[in-house]
JSON list of C-alpha atoms in Angstrom, two decimals:
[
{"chain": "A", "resi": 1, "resn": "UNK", "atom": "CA", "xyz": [-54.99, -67.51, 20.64]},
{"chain": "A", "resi": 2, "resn": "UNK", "atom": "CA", "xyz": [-51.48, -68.96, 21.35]},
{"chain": "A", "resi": 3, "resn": "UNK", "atom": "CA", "xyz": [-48.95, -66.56, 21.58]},
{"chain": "A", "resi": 4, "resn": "UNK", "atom": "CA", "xyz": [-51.08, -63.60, 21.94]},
{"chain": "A", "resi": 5, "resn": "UNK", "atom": "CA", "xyz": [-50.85, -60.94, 24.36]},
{"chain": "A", "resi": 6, "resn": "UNK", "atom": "CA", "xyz": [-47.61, -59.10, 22.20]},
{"chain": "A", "resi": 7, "resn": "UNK", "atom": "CA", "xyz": [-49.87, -58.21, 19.63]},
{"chain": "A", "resi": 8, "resn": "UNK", "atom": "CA", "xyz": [-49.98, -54.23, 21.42]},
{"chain": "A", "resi": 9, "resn": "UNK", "atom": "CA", "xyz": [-46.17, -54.20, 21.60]},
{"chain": "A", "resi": 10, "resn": "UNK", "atom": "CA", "xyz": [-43.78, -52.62, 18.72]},
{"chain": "A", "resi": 11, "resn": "UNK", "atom": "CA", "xyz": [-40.80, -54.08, 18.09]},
{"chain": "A", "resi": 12, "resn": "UNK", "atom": "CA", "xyz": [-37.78, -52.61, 18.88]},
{"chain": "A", "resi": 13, "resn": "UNK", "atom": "CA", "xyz": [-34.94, -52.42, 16.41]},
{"chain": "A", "resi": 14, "resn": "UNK", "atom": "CA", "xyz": [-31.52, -54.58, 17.46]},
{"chain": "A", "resi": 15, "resn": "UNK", "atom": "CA", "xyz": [-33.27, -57.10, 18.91]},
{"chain": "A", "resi": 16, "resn": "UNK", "atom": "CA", "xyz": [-35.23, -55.74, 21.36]},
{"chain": "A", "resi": 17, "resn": "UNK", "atom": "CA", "xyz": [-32.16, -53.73, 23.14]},
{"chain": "A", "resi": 18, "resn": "UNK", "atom": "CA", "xyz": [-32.64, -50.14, 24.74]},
{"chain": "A", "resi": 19, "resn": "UNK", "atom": "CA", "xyz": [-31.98, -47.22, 23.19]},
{"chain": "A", "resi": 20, "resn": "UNK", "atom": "CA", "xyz": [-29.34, -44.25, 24.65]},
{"chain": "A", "resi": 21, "resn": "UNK", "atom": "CA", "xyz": [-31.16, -41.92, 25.95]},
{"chain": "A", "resi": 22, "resn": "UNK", "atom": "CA", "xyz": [-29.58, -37.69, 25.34]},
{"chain": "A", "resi": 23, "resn": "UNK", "atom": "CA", "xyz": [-28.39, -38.18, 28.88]},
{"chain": "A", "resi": 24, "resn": "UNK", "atom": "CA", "xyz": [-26.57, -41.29, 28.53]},
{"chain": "A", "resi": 25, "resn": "UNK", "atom": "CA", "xyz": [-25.04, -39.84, 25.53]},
{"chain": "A", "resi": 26, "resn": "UNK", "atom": "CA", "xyz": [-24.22, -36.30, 26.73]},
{"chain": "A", "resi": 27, "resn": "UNK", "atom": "CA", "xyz": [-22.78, -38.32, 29.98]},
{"chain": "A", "resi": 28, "resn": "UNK", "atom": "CA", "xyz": [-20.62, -40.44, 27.89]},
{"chain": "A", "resi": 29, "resn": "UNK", "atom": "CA", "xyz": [-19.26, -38.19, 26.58]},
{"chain": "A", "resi": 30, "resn": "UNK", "atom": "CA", "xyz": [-18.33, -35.37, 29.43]},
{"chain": "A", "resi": 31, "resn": "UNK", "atom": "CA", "xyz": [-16.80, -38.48, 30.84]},
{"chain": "A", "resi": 32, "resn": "UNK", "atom": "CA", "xyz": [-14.02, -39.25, 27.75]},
{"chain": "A", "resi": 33, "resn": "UNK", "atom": "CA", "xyz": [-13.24, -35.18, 28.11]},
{"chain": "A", "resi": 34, "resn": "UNK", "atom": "CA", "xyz": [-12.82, -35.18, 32.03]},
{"chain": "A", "resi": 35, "resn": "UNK", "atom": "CA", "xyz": [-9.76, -36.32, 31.46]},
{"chain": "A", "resi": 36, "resn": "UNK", "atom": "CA", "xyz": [-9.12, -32.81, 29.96]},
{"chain": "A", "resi": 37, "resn": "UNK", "atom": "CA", "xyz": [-7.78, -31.49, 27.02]},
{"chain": "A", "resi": 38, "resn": "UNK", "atom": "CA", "xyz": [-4.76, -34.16, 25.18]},
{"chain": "A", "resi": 39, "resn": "UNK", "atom": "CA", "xyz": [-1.48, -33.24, 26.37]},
{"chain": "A", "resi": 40, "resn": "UNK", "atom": "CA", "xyz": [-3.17, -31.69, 29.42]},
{"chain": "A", "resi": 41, "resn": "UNK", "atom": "CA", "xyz": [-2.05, -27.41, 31.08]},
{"chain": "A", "resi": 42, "resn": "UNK", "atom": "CA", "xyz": [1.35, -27.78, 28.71]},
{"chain": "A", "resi": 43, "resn": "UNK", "atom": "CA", "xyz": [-0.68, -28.07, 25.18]},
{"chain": "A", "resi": 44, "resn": "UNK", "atom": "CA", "xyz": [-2.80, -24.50, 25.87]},
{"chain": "A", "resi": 45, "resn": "UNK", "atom": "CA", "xyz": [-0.11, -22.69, 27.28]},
{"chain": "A", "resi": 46, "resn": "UNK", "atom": "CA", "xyz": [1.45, -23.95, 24.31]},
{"chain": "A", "resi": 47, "resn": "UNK", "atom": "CA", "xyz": [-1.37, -22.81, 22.12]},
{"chain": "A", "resi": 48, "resn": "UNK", "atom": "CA", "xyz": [-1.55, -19.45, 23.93]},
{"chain": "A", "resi": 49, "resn": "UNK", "atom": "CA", "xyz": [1.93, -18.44, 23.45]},
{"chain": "A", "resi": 50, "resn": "UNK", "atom": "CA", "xyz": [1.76, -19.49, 19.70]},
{"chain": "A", "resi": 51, "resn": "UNK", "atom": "CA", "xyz": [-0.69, -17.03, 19.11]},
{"chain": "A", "resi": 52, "resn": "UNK", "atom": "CA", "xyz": [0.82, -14.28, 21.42]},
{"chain": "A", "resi": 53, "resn": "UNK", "atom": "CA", "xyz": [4.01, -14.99, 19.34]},
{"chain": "A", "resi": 54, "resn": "UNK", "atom": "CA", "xyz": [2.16, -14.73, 15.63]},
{"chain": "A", "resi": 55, "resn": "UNK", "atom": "CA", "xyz": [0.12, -11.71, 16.90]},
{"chain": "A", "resi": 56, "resn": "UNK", "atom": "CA", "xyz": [3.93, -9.94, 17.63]},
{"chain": "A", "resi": 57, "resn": "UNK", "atom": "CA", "xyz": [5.22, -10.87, 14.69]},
{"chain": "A", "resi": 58, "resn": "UNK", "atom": "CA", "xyz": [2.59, -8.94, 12.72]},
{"chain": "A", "resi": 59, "resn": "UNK", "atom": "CA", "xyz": [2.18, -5.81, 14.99]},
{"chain": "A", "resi": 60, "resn": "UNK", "atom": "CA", "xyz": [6.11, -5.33, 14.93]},
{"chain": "A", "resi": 61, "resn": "UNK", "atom": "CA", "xyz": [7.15, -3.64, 11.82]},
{"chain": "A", "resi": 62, "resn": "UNK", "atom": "CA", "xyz": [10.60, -2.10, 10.15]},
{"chain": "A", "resi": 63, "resn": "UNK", "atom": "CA", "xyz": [10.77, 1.17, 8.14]},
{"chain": "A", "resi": 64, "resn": "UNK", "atom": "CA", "xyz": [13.90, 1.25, 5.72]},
{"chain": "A", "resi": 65, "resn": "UNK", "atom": "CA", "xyz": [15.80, 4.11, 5.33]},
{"chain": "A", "resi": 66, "resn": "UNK", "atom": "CA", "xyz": [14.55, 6.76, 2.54]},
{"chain": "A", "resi": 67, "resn": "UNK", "atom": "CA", "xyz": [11.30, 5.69, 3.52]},
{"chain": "A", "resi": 68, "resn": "UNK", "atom": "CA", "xyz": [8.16, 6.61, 6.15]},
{"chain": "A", "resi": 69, "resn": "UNK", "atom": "CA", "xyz": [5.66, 4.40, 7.27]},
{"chain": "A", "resi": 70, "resn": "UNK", "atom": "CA", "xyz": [1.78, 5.77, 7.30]},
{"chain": "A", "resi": 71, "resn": "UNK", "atom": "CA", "xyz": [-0.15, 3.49, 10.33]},
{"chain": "A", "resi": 72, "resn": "UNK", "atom": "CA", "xyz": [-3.61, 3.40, 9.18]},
{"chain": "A", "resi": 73, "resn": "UNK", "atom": "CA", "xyz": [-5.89, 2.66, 12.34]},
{"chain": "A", "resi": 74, "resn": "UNK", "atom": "CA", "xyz": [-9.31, 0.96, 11.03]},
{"chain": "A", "resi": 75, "resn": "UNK", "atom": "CA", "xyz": [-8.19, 2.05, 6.92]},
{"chain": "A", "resi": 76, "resn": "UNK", "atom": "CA", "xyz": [-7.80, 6.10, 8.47]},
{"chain": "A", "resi": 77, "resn": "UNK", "atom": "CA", "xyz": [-4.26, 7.13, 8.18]},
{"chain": "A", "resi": 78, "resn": "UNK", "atom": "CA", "xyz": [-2.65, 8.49, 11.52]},
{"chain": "A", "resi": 79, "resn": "UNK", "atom": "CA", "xyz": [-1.51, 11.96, 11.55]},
{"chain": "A", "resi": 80, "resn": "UNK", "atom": "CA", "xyz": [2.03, 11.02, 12.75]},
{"chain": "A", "resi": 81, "resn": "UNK", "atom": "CA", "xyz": [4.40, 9.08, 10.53]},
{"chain": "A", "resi": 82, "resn": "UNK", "atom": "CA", "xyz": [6.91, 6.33, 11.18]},
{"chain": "A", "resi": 83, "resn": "UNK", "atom": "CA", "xyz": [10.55, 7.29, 10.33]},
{"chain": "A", "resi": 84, "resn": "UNK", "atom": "CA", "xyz": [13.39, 4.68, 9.91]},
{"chain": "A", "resi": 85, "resn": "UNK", "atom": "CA", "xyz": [13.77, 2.07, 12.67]},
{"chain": "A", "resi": 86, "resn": "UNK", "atom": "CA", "xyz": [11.68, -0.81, 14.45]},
{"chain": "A", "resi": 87, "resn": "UNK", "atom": "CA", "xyz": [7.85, -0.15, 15.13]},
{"chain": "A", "resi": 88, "resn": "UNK", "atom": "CA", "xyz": [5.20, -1.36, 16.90]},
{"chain": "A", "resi": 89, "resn": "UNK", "atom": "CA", "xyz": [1.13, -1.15, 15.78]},
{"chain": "A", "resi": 90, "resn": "UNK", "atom": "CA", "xyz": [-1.87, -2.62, 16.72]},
{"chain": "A", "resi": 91, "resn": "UNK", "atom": "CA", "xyz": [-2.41, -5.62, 14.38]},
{"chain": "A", "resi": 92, "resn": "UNK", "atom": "CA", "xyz": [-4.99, -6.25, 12.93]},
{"chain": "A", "resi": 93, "resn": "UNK", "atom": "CA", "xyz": [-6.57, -3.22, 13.68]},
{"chain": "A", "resi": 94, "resn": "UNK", "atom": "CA", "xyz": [-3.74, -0.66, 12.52]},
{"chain": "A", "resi": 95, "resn": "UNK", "atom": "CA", "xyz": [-1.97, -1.51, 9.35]},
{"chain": "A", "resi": 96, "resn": "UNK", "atom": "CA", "xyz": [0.99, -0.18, 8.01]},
{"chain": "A", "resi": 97, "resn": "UNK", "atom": "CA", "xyz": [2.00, 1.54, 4.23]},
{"chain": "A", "resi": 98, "resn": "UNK", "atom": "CA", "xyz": [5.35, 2.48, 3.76]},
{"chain": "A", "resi": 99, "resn": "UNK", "atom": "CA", "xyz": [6.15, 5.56, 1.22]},
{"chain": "A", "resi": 100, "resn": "UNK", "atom": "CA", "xyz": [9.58, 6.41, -0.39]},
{"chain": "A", "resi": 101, "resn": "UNK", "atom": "CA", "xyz": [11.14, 9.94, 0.10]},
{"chain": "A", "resi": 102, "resn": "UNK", "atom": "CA", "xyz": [14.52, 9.26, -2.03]},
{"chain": "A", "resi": 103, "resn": "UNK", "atom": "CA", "xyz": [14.56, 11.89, -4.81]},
{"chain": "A", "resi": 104, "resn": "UNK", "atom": "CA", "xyz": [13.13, 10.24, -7.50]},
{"chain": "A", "resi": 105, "resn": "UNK", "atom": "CA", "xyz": [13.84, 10.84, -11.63]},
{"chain": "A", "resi": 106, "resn": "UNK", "atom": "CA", "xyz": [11.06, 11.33, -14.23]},
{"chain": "A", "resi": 107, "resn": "UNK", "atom": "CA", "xyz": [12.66, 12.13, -17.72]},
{"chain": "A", "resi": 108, "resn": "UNK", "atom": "CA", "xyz": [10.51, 13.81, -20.26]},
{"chain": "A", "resi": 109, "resn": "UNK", "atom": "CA", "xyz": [11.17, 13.24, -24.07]},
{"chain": "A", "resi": 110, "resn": "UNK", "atom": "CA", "xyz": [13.11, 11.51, -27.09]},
{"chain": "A", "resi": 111, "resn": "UNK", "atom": "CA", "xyz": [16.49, 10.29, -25.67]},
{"chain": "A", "resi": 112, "resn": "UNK", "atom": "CA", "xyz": [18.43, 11.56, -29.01]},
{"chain": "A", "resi": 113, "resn": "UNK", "atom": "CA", "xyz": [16.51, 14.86, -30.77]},
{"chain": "A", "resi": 114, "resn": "UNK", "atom": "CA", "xyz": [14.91, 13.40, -34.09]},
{"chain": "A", "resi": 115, "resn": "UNK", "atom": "CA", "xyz": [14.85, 10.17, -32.43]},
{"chain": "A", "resi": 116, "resn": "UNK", "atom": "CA", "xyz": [11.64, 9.66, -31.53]},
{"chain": "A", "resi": 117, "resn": "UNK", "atom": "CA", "xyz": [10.48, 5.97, -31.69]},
{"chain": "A", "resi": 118, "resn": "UNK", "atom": "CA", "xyz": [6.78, 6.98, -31.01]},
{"chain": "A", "resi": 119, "resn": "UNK", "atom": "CA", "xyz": [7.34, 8.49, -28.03]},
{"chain": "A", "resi": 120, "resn": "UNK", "atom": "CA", "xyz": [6.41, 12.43, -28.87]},
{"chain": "A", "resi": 121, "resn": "UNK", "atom": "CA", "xyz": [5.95, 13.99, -25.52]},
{"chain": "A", "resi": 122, "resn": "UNK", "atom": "CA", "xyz": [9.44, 16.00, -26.00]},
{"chain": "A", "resi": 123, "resn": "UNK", "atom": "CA", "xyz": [8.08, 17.86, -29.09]},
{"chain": "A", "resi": 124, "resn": "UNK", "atom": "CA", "xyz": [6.76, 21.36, -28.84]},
{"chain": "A", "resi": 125, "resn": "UNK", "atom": "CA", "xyz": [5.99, 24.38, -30.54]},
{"chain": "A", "resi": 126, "resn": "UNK", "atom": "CA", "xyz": [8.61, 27.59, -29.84]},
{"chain": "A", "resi": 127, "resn": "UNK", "atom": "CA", "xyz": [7.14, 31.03, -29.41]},
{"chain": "A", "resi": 128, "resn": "UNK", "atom": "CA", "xyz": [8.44, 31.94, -32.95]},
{"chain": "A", "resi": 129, "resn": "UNK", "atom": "CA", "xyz": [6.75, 28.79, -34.33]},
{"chain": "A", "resi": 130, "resn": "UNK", "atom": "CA", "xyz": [9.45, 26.71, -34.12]},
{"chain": "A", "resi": 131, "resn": "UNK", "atom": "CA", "xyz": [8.93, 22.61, -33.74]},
{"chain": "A", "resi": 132, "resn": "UNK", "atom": "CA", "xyz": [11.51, 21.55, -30.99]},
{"chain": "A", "resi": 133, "resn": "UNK", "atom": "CA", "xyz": [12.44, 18.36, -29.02]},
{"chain": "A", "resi": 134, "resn": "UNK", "atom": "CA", "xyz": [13.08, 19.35, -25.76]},
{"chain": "A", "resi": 135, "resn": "UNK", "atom": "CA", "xyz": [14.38, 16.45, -23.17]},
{"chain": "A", "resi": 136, "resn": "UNK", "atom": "CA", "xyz": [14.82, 17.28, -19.95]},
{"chain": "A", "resi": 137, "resn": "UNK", "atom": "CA", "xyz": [14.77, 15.17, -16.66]},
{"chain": "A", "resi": 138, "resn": "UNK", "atom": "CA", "xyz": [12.50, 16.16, -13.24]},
{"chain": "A", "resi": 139, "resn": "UNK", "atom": "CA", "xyz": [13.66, 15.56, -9.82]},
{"chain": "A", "resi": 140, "resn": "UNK", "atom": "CA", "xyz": [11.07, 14.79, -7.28]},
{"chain": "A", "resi": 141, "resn": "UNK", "atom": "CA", "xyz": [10.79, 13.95, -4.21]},
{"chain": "A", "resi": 142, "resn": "UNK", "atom": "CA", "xyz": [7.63, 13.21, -1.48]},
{"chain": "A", "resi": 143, "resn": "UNK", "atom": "CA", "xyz": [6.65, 16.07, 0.85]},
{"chain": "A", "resi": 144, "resn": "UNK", "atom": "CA", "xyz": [3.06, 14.68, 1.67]},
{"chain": "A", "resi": 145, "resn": "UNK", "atom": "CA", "xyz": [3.19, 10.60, 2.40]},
{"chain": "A", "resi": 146, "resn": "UNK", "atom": "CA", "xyz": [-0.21, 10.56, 3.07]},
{"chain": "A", "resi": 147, "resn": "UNK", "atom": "CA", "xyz": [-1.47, 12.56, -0.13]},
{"chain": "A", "resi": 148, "resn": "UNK", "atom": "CA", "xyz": [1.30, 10.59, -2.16]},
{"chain": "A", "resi": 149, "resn": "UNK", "atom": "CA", "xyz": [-0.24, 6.73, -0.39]},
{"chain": "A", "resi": 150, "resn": "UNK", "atom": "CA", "xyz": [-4.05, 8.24, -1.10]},
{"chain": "A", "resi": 151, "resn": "UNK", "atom": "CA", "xyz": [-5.32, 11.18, -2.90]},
{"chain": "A", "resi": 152, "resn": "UNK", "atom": "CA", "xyz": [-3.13, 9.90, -6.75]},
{"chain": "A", "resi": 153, "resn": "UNK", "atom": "CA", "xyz": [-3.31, 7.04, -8.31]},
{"chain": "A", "resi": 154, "resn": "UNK", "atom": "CA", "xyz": [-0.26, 7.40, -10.56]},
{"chain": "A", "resi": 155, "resn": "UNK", "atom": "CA", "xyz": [2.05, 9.98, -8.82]},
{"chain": "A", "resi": 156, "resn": "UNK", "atom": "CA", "xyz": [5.22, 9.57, -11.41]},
{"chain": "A", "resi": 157, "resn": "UNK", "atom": "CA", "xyz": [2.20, 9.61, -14.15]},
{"chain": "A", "resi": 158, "resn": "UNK", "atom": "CA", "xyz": [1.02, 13.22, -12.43]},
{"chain": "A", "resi": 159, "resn": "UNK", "atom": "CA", "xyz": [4.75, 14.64, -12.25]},
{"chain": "A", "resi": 160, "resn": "UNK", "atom": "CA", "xyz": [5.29, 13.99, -15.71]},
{"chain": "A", "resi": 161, "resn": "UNK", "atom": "CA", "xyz": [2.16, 15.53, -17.23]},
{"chain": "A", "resi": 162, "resn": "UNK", "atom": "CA", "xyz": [2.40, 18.68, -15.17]},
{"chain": "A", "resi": 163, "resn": "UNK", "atom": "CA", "xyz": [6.24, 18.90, -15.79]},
{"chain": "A", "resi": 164, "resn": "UNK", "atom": "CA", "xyz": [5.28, 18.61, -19.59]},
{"chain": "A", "resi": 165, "resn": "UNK", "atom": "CA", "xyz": [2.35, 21.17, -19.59]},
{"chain": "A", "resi": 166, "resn": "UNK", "atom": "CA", "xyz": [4.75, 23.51, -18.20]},
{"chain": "A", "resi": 167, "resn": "UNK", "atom": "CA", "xyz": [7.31, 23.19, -20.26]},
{"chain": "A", "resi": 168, "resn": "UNK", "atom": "CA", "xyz": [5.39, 23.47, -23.26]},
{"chain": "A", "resi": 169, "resn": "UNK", "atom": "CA", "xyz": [3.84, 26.44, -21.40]},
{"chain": "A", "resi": 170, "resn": "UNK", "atom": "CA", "xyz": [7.03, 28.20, -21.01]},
{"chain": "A", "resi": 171, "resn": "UNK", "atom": "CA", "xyz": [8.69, 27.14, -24.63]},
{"chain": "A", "resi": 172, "resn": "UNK", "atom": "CA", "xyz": [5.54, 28.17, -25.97]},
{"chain": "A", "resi": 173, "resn": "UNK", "atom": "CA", "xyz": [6.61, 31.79, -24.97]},
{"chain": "A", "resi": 174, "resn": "UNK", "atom": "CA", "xyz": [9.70, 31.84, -25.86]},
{"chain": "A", "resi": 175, "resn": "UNK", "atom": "CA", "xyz": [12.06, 32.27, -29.23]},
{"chain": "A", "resi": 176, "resn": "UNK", "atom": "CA", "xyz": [14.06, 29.01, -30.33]},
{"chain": "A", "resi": 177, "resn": "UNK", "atom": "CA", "xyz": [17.61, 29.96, -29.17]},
{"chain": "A", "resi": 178, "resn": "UNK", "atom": "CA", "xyz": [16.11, 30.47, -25.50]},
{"chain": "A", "resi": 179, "resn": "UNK", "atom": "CA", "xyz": [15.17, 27.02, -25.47]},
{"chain": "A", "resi": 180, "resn": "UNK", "atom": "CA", "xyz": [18.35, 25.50, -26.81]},
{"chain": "A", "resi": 181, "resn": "UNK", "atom": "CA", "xyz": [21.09, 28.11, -26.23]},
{"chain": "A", "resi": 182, "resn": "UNK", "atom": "CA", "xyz": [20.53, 31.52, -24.78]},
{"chain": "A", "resi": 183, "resn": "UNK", "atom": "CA", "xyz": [18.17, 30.98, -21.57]},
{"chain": "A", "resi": 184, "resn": "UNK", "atom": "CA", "xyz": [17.99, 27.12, -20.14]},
{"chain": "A", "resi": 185, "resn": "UNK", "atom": "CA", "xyz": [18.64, 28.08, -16.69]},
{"chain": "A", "resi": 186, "resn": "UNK", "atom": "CA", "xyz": [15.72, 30.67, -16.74]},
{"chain": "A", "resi": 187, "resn": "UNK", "atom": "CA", "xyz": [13.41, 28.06, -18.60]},
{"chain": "A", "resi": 188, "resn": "UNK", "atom": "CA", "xyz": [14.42, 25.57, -15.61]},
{"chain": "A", "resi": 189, "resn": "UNK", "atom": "CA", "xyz": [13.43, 27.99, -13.30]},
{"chain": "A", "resi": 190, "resn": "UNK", "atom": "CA", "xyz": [10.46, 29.14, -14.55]},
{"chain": "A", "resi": 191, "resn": "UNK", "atom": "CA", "xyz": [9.33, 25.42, -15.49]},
{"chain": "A", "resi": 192, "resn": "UNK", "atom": "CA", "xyz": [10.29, 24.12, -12.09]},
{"chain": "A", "resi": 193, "resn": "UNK", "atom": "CA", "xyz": [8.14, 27.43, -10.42]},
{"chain": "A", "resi": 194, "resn": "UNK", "atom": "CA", "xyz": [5.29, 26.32, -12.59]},
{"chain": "A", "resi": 195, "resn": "UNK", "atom": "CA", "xyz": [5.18, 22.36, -11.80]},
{"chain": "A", "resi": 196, "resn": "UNK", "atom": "CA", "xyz": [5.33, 23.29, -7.77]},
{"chain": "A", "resi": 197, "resn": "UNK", "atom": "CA", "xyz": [2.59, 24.84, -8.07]},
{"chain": "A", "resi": 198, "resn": "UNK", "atom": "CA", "xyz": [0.10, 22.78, -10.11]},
{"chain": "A", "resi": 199, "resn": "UNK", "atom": "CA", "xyz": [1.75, 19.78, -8.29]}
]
C-alpha cells in the first residue's frame, strides 16, 4: 500500500522533535548556576554577617534599674539573676523576663470613710462589734523574682487579699478606739507580721 511502512511508528508531539531527556535537563541547568551564586563571594558573606548581626541583636539584652532579669534556658529559669546593666544570653535558646524590685503601693479601702462607691473591702467588724472603714496602704516589694515571674498569677491581687484578711484578723480582735485612735502603730505591726507570713 503506498505510504505504508509508518503504520508501527507513534507520532511524536511538536512535530516529530526529541524530547529532553532528565540529563539534558539536570545539565542545563548546573550549567546556568556554575556561574555561582548572583553577586558572587560578596552576596553570602553579606548574607552571613546579616544573620550574625540579627542573631546579636537578640542575644544582647539591657536590665533597667529597679529591675532583675530571670534568663530562662529552654522555658527553666536560671538560678542566677541579671542585675542592672548590658547582658548577653543565648538566643533563641535562653530567653529573658525582667521583674521589678521598686517598692510598690497596694491601698486597701474607701478613699473617704462612708464613701464607699461599691468598693467595700475597707469595711470590717471591731472586736466590740463595731462596723469600721479602715484604709490603709501596703508597701511591697519583690524578694523572690522567680516565684514573683512564676508560681502567682496576680501578685498585687495576692498582696491585697492577704493584707485584707489580716487586717480584718487583727481589727476583729480589737475594741474600736484601737483601730482609730489608741493603738495604729501596734495594729501596723501586728498586720504587717501577719501578711509576711501568709505572703
Amino acid at each position: 500500500a503506498p505510504g505504508g511502512g509508518g503504520g508501527n511508528n507513534p507520532r511524536r508531539p511538536g512535530g516529530g522533535g526529541n524530547t529532553p531527556s532528565l540529563e539534558d535537563i539536570l545539565n542545563r541547568g548546573r550549567d546556568q548556576f556554575r556561574g555561582g551564586v548572583p553577586g558572587g563571594r560578596w552576596a553570602i558573606i553579606g548574607g552571613v554577617l546579616a544573620l550574625v548581626a540579627f542573631w546579636a541583636l537578640n542575644s544582647i539584652y539591657t536590665i533597667d534599674e529597679g529591675e532583675v532579669g530571670v534568663e530562662l534556658r529552654f522555658g527553666a529559669p536560671k538560678p542566677e539573676l541579671s542585675q542592672a546593666g548590658l547582658h548577653f544570653h543565648l538566643w533563641p535558646i535562653e530567653t529573658v523576663e525582667r521583674a521589678s524590685i521598686r517598692l510598690n503601693q497596694t491601698t486597701i479601702g474607701s478613699p473617704v470613710a462612708g464613701a464607699r462607691g461599691g468598693d467595700d473591702d475597707g469595711l470590717m467588724l471591731s472586736g466590740d462589734q463595731n462596723i469600721v472603714d479602715a484604709r490603709f496602704t501596703v508597701f511591697w516589694a519583690v524578694n523572690d523574682p522567680v516565684a514573683y515571674l512564676f508560681n502567682v498569677r496576680d501578685p498585687e491581687d495576692m498582696v491585697r487579699s492577704a493584707a485584707e484578711s489580716a487586717m480584718r484578723e487583727v481589727v476583729g480582735r480589737r475594741p474600736v478606739n484601737d483601730v482609730f485612735r489608741d493603738d495604729q502603730a501596734g495594729i501596723a505591726d501586728e498586720v504587717r507580721e501577719i501578711t509576711q507570713t501568709i505572703l
